[in-house]
Structures are given as structure tokens and as C-alpha cells.
mmCIF file of C-alpha atoms and ligand atoms in Angstrom:
data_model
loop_
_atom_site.group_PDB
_atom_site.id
_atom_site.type_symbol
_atom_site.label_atom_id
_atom_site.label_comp_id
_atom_site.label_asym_id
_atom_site.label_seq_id
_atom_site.Cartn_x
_atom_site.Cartn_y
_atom_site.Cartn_z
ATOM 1 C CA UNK A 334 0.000 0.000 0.000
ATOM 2 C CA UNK A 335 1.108 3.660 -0.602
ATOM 3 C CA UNK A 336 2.534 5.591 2.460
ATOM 4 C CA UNK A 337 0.364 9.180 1.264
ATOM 5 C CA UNK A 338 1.050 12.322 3.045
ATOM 6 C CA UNK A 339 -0.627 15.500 1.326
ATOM 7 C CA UNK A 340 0.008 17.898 4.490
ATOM 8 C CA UNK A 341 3.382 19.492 5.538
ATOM 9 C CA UNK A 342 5.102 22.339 6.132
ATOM 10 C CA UNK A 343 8.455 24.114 5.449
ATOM 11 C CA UNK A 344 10.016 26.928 6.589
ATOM 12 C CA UNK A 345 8.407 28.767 3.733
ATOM 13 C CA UNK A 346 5.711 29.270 5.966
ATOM 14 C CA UNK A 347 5.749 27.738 9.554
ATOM 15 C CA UNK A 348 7.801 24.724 9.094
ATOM 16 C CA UNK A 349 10.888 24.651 10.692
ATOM 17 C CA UNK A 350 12.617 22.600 7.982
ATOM 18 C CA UNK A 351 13.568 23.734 4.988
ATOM 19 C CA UNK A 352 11.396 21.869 1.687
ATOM 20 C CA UNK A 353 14.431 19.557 1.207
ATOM 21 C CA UNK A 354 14.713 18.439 4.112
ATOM 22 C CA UNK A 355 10.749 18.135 4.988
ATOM 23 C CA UNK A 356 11.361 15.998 2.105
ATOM 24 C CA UNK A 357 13.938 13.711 3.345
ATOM 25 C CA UNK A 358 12.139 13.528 6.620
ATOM 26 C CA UNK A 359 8.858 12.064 4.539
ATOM 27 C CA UNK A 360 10.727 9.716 3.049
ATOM 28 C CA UNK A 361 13.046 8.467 6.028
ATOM 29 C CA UNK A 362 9.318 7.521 7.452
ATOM 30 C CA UNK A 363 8.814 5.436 4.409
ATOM 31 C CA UNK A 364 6.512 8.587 2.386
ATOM 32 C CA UNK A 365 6.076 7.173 -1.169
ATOM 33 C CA UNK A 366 3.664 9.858 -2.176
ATOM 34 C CA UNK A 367 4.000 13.387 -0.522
ATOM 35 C CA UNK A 368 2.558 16.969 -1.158
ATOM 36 C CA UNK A 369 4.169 20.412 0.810
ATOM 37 C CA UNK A 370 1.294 22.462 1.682
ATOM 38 C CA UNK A 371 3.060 25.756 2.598
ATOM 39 C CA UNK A 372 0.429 28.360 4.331
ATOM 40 C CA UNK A 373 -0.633 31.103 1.587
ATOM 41 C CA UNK A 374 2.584 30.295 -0.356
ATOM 42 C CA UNK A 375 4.096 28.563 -3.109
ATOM 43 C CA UNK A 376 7.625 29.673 -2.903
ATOM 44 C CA UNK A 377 8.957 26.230 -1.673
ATOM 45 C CA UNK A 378 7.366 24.368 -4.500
ATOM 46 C CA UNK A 379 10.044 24.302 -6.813
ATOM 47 C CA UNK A 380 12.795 23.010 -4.323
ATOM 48 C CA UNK A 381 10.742 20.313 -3.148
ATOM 49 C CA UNK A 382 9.842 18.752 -6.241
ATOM 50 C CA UNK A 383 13.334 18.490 -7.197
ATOM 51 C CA UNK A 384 14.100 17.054 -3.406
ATOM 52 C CA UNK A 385 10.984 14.444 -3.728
ATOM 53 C CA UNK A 386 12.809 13.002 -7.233
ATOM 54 C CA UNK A 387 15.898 12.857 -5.453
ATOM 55 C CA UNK A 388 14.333 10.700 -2.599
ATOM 56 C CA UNK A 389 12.220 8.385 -5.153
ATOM 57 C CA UNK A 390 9.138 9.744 -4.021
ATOM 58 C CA UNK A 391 6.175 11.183 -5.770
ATOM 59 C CA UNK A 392 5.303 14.659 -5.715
ATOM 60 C CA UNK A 393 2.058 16.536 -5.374
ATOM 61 C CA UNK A 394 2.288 20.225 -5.382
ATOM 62 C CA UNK A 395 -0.272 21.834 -2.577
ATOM 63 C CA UNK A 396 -0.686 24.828 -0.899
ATOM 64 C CA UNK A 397 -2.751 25.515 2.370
ATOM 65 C CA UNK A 398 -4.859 28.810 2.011
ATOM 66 C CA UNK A 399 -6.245 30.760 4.925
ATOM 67 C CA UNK A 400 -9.874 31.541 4.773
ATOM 68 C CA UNK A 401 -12.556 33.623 6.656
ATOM 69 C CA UNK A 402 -15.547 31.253 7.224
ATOM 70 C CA UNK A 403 -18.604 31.531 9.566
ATOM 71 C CA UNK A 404 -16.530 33.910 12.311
ATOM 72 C CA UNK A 405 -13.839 31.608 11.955
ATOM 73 C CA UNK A 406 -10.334 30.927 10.026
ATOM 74 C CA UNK A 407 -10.952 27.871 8.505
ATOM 75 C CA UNK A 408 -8.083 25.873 5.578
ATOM 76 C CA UNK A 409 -8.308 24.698 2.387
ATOM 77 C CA UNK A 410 -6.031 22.629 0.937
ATOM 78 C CA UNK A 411 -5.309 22.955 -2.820
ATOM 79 C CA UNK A 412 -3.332 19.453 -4.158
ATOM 80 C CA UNK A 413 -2.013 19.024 -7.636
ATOM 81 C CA UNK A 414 -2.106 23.142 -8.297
ATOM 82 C CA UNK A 415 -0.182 25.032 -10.988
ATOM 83 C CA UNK A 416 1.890 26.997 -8.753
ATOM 84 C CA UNK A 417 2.698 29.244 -11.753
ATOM 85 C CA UNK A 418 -0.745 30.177 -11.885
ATOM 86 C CA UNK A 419 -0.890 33.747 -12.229
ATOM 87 C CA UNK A 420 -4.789 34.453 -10.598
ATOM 88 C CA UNK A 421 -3.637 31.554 -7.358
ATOM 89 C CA UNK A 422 -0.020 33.276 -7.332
ATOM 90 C CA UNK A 423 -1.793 36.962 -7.026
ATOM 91 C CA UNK A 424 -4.506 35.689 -4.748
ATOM 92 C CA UNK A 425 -1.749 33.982 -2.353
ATOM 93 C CA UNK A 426 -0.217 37.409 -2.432
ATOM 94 C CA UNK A 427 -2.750 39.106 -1.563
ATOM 95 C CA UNK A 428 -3.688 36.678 1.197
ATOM 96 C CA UNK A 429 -0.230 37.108 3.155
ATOM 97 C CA UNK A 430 -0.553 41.103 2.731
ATOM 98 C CA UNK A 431 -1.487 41.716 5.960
ATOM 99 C CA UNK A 432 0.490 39.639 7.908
ATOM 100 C CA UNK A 433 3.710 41.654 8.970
ATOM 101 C CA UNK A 434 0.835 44.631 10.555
ATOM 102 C CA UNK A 435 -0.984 42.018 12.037
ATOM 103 C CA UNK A 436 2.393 40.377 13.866
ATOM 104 C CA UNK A 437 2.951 44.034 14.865
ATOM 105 C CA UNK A 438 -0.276 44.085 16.685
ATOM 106 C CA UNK A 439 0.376 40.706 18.279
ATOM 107 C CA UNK A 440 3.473 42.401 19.446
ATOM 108 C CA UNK A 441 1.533 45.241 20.711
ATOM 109 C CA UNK A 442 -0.767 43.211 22.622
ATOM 110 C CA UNK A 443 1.080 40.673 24.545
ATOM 111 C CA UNK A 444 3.700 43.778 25.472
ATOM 112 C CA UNK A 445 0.695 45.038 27.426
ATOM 113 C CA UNK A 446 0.406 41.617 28.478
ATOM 114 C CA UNK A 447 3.927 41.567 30.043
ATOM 115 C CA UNK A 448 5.496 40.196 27.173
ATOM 116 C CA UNK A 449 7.884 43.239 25.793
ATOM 117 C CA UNK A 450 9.943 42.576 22.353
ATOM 118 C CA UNK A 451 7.349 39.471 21.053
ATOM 119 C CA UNK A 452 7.654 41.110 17.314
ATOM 120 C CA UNK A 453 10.898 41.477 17.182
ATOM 121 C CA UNK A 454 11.613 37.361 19.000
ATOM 122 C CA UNK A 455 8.975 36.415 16.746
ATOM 123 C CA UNK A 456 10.613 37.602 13.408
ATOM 124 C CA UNK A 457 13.884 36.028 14.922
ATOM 125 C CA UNK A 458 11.782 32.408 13.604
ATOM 126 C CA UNK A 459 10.666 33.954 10.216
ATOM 127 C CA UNK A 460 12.375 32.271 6.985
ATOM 128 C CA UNK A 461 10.131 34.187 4.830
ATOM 129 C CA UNK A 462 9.087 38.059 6.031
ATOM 130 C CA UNK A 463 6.091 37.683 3.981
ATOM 131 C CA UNK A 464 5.106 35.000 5.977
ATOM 132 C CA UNK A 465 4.679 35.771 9.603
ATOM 133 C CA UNK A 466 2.615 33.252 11.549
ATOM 134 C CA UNK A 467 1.150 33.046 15.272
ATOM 135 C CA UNK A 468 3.446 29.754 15.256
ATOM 136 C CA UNK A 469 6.653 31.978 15.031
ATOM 137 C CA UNK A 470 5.374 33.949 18.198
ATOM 138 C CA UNK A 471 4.706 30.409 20.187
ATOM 139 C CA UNK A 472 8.498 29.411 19.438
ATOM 140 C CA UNK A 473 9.829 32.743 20.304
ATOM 141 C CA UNK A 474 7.301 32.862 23.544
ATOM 142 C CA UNK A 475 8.941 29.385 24.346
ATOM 143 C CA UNK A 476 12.120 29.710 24.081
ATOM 144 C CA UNK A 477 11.811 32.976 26.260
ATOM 145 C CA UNK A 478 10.026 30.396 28.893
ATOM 146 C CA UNK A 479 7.031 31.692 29.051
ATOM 147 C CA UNK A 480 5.424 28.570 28.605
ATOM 148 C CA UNK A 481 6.727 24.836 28.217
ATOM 149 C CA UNK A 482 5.153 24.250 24.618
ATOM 150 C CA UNK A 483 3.849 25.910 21.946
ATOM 151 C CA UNK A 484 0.363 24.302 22.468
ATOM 152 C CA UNK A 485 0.277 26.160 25.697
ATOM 153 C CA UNK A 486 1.488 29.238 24.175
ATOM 154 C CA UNK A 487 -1.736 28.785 21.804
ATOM 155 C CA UNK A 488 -4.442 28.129 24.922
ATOM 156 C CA UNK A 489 -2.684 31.155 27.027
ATOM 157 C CA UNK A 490 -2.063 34.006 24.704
ATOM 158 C CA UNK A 491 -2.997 33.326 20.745
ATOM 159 C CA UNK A 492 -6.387 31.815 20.653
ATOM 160 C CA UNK A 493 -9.555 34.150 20.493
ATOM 161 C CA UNK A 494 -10.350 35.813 23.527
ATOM 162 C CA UNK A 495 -6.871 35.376 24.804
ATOM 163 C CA UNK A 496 -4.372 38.752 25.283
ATOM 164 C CA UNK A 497 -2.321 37.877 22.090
ATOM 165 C CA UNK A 498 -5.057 37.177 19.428
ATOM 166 C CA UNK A 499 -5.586 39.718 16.783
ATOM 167 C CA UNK A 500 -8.300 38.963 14.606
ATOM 168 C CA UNK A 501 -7.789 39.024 11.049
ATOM 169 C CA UNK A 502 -9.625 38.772 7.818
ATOM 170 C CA UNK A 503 -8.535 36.329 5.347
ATOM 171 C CA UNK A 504 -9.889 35.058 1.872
ATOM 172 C CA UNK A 505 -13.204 33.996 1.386
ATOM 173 C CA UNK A 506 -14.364 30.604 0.667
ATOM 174 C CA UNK A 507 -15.481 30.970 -3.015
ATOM 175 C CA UNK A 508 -11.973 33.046 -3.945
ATOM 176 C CA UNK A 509 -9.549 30.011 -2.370
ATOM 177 C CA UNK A 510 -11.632 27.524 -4.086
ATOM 178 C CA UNK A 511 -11.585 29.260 -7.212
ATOM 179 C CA UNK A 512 -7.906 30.230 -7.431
ATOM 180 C CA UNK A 513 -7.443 26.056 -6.327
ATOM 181 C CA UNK A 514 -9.341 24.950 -9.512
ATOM 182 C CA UNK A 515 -8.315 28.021 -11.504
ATOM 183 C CA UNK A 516 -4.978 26.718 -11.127
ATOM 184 C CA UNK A 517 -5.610 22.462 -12.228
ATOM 185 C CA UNK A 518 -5.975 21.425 -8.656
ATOM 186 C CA UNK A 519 -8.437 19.530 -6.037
ATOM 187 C CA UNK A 520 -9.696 21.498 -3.193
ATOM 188 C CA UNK A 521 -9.619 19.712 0.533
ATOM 189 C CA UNK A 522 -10.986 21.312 3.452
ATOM 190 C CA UNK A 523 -8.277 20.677 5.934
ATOM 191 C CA UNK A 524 -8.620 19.010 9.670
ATOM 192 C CA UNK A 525 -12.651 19.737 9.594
ATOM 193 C CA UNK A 526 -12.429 18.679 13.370
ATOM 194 C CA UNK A 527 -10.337 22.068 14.409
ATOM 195 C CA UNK A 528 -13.120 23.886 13.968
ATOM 196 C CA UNK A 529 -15.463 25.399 16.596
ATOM 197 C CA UNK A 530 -18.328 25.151 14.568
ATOM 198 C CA UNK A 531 -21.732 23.544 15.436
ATOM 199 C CA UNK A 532 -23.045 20.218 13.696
ATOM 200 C CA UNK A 533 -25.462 22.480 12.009
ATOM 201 C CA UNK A 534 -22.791 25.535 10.684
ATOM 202 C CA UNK A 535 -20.436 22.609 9.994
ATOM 203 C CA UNK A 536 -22.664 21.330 7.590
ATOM 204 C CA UNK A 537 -23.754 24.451 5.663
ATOM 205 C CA UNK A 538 -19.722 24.450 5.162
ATOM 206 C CA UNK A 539 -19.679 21.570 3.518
ATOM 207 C CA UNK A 540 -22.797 22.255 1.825
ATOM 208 C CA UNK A 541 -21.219 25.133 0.498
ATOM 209 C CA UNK A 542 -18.092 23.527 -0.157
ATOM 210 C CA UNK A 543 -19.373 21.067 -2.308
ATOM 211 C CA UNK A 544 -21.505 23.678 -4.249
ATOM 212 C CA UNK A 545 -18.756 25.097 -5.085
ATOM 213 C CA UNK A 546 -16.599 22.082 -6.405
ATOM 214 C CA UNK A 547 -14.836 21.142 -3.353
ATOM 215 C CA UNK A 548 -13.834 17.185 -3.815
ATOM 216 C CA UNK A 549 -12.630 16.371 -0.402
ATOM 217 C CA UNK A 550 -12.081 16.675 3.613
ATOM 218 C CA UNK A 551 -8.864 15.335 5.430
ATOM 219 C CA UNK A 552 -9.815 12.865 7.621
ATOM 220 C CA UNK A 553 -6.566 11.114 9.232
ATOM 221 C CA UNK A 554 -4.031 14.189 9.907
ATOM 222 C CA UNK A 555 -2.106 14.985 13.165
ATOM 223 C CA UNK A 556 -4.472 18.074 13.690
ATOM 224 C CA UNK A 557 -7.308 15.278 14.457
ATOM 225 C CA UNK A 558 -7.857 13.754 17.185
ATOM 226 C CA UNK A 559 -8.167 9.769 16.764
ATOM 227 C CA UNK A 560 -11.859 9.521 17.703
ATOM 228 C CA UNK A 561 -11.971 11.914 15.114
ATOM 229 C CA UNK A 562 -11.056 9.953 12.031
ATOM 230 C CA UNK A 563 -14.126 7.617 11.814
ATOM 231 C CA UNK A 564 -16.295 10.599 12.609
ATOM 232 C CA UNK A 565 -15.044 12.021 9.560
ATOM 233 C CA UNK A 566 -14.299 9.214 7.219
ATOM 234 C CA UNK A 567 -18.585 8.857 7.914
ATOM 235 C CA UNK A 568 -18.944 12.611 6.694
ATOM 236 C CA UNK A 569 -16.924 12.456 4.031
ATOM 237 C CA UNK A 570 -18.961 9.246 2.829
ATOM 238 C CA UNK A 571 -22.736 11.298 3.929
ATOM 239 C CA UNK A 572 -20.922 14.029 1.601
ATOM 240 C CA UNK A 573 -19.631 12.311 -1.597
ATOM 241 C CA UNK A 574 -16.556 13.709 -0.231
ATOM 242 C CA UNK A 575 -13.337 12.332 -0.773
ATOM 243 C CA UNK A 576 -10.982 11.816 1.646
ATOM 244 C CA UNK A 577 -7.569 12.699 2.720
ATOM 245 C CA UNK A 578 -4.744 12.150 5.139
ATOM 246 C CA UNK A 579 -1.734 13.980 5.900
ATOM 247 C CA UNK A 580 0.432 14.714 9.350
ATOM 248 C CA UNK A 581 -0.010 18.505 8.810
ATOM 249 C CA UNK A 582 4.066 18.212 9.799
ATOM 250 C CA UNK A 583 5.675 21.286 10.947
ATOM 251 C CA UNK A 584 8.800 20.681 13.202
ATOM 252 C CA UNK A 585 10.444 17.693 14.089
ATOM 253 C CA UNK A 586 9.370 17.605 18.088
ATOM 254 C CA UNK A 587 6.274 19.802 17.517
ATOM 255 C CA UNK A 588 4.049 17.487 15.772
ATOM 256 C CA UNK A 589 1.134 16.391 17.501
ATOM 257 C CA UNK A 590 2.248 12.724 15.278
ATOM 258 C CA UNK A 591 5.340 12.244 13.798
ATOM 259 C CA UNK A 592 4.933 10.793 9.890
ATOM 260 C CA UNK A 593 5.182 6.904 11.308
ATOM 261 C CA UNK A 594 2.789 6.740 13.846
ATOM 262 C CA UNK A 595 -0.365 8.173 11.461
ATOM 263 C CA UNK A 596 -2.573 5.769 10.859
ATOM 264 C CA UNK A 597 -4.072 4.419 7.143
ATOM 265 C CA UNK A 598 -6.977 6.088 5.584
ATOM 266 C CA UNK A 599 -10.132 4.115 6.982
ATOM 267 C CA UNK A 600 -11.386 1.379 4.624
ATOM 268 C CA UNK A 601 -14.445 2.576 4.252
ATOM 269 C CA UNK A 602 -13.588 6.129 2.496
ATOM 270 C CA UNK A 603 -12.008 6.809 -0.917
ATOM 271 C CA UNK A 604 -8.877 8.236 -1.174
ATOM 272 C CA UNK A 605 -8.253 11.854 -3.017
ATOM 273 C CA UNK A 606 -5.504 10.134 -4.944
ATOM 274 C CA UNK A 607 -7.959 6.997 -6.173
ATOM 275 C CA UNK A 608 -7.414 7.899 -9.516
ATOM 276 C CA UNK A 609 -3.877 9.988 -9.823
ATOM 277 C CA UNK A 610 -1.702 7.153 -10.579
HETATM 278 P P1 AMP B 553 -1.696 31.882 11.548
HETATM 279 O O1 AMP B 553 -2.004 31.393 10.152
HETATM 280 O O2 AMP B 553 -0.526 32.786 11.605
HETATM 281 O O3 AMP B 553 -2.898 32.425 12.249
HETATM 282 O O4 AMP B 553 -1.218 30.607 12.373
HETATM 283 C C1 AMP B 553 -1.929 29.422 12.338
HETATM 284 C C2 AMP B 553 -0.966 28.292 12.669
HETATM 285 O O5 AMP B 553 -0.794 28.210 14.054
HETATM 286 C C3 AMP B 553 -1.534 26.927 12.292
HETATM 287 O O6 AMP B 553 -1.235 26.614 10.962
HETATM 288 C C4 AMP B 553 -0.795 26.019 13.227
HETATM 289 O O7 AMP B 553 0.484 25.717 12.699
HETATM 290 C C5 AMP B 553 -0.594 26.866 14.456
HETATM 291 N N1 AMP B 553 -1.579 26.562 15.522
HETATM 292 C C6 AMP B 553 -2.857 26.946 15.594
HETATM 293 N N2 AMP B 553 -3.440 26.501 16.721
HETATM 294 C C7 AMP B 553 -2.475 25.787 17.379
HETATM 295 C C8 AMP B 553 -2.432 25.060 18.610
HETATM 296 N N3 AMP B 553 -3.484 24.991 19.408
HETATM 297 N N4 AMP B 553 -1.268 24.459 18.948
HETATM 298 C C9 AMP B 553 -0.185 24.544 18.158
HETATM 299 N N5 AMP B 553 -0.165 25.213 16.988
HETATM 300 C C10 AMP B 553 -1.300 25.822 16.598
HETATM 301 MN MN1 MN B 554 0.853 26.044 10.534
HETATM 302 MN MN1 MN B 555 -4.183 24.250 9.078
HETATM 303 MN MN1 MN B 556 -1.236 22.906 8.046
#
């Protein structure tokens, strides 16, 4: 059977490692089919197709775009995109704009929290200035020991309603999902179970998603709990959604699950890549 991970991260957005080595990683854990799913950003697409030859694995180019849903940020992954695309490559641009003022503001706040110089530590992370993420603020608020984890740093100071959370306005459902098909690619809406969304609003999402085009939800990645995958894999089938799986990787460490220990796709679903290969 195929070892299929379609969700990682590189320090072209809030991975640690660089796409090479996110690569090698992948394939040390026996990855035969792997896709780097940068946050609002294609710039690490390139390297890591030429890093996923190297290793003998195959490569599906993805990207992981921030949306304003409902209230809430909600992700949608876009698999097998044209990252050349010139209406996905201007809408990823104008979905990062924004950013850099709103890390300023997260600086602001959690100085009048009692955290001086979080902007500044924070940007200390950043690979990519166009790319500043709360996750480079939980490293920075770590290794200043103000907490143990960045999971903690999230519950204490970055979620909504807590001293560090700026709210912030990202694409819209319709534009993501457009600029994914615009550019050749499959649109995924990523770890459904993150969200704080009733049964009821979770399902006009998916309603709306699948008006729209959408093929699939993730159903095994690290960002779910494991109760959560047959909950899913049963949605996804209720749907006509597809399914997919991916460890959502970031750091080496920091992964809720490391690439071994996820689990198979449940029997009972069908795969997003049923008919790639
Ligand atoms: P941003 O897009 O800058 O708002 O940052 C979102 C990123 O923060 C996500 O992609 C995750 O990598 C990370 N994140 C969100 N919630 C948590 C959490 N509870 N624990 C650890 N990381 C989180
Ligand atoms: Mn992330
Ligand atoms: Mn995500
Ligand atoms: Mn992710």
C-alpha cells in the first residue's frame, strides 16, 4: 500500500525545515507519495519537487490557504495546483498582505500583556518576512520560557479571547476555491475537526463547499484527534466527499504525530488520490 502524506510544512511558511529536508524527513518515514502544503505560499514548490525526485518519491504540489468562514479561520487545501498560476499566485499574495501589521499588533498586545519585544523574537523564527505566523510567536514565547510548549502558548495568549489574538480577515471561501481549480488542482478542506463550529454551521460548510466544487475533507491528519477519524471518514462518505490524510508536519518535536505513527486512511472512504496514478 502507498505511504500518502498531502500535508506538511516548510520553513516557507511555519515549518521549521527547509522543503528539502521536509522531504527527506517524509521519506526516512517510508513517504512514497507526498505533497508540501506551505500556508498562503508557493515559494517552496520548486525546491521540493526536485528534493521528492531525489528521494524516489512522488510529488504533489499543494498549498494551504487561509480563509474567513462563519466567524472563523478555517483551511483549504489545494493538491495538484499550478503553482505558476498567475490568478492563485496573485490571490496567495494578496492573502499574506497583511500579515507583517498584524504580527505588529500581536506584538503590541502581549507587550501590554507583560510580554515586551514578542515582534521582534517572533521575526527572529521567520524564513520568509512575507510570511509571519502566530506559530513563530509560540516558538519565540517558548524559548523565552514563558510557557513549556507551543500548544500552551496557543491556549494562554494566541487563541480568540486570549491577550495575544488579533483577529484578522482572510480570503473567502469561493476566492480560495476558485484560485485552487483556476490553477488544475483539487480542493480539501483541511482538519474539519479544528473547527469550533456547530453540527449544524459545519454542515452548511460543507454544503457550500461542495456547491462550489470542493472534492474532499482530510480525515486522518495529526491536527485530528483519533476519535476523530471515523467521525469524519462517515462525513466524508454522507458528503460524496473524498478523503484525505496527511500529518499537517511542521517541526520535528512539535508534531502532535510524527509521519510513522499516522494511521491508514479508513477502509471505508475513498482516497483523493484513487485515480492519480
Ligand atoms: P496563523 O495562520 O498565523 O494564524 O497561524 C496558524 C498556525 O498556528 C496553524 O497553521 C498552526 O500551525 C498553528 N496553531 C494553531 N493553533 C495551534 C495550537 N493549538 N497548537 C499549536 N499550533 C497551533
Ligand atoms: Mn501552521
Ligand atoms: Mn491548518
Ligand atoms: Mn497545516
Amino acid at each position: 500500500m502507498l505511504k500518502v502524506d498531502l500535508h506538511c510544512h516548510s520553513n516557507v511558511s511555519d515549518g521549521v525545515l527547509t522543503p528539502a529536508a521536509v522531504a527527506r524527513h517524509a521519506r526516512q518515514a517510508g513517504v512514497d507519495v507526498w505533497a508540501l502544503t506551505d500556508h498562503d505560499e508557493v515559494g517552496g514548490i520548486a525546491a521540493a519537487r526536485v528534493a521528492a525526485a531525489e528521494q524516489g518519491m512522488r510529488f504533489v504540489p499543494g498549498v494551504e490557504i487561509s480563509i474567513t468562514w462563519g466567524g472563523e479561520t478555517v483551511h483549504i487545501v489545494g493538491l495538484r495546483i499550478d503553482e505558476n498560476n498567475p490568478a492563485l499566485v496573485a490571490g496567495l499574495a494578496a492573502t499574506r498582505e497583511g500579515r507583517d501589521a498584524r504580527g505588529r499588533e500581536i506584538g503590541v498586545q502581549l507587550e501590554k500583556a507583560g510580554i515586551p519585544g514578542a515582534y521582534e523574537g517572533a521575526l527572529g523564527f521567520v524564513e520568509n518576512p512575507a510570511l509571519m505566523s502566530r506559530t513563530h510567536f509560540a516558538r519565540y514565547l517558548v524559548q523565552e520560557g514563558y510557557c513549556a510548549n507551543t500548544a500552551e502558548v496557543f491556549k494562554k495568549y494566541l487563541s480568540e479571547g486570549k491577550p495575544g489574538y488579533v483577529p484578522h480577515r482572510w480570503a473567502s471561501l469561493q476566492d480560495a476555491v476558485n484560485w485552487i481549480h483556476g490553477a488544475g488542482g483539487v480542493a480539501v478542506i483541511a482538519h474539519p475537526g479544528r473547527y469550533r463550529f456547530t453540527q449544524l454551521q459545519q454542515g452548511v460548510l460543507f454544503d457550500e463547499f461542495k456547491d462550489l466544487g470542493g472534492a474532499a475533507i482530510e480525515v486522518v491528519t495529526g491536527s485530528h484527534t483519533p476519535d476523530q477519524y471515523p467521525v469524519y471518514a462517515k462525513l466524508a462518505n454522507a458528503y460524496g466527499f473524498l478523503a484525505s490524510r496527511g500529518t499537517d508536519f511542521h517541526a520535528p518535536g512539535e508534531a502532535r504525530v510524527d509521519f510513522a505513527a499516522l494511521p491508514p486512511l479508513p477502509a471505508s472512504v475513498t482516497p483523493v488520490w484513487h485515480d492519480w496514478f
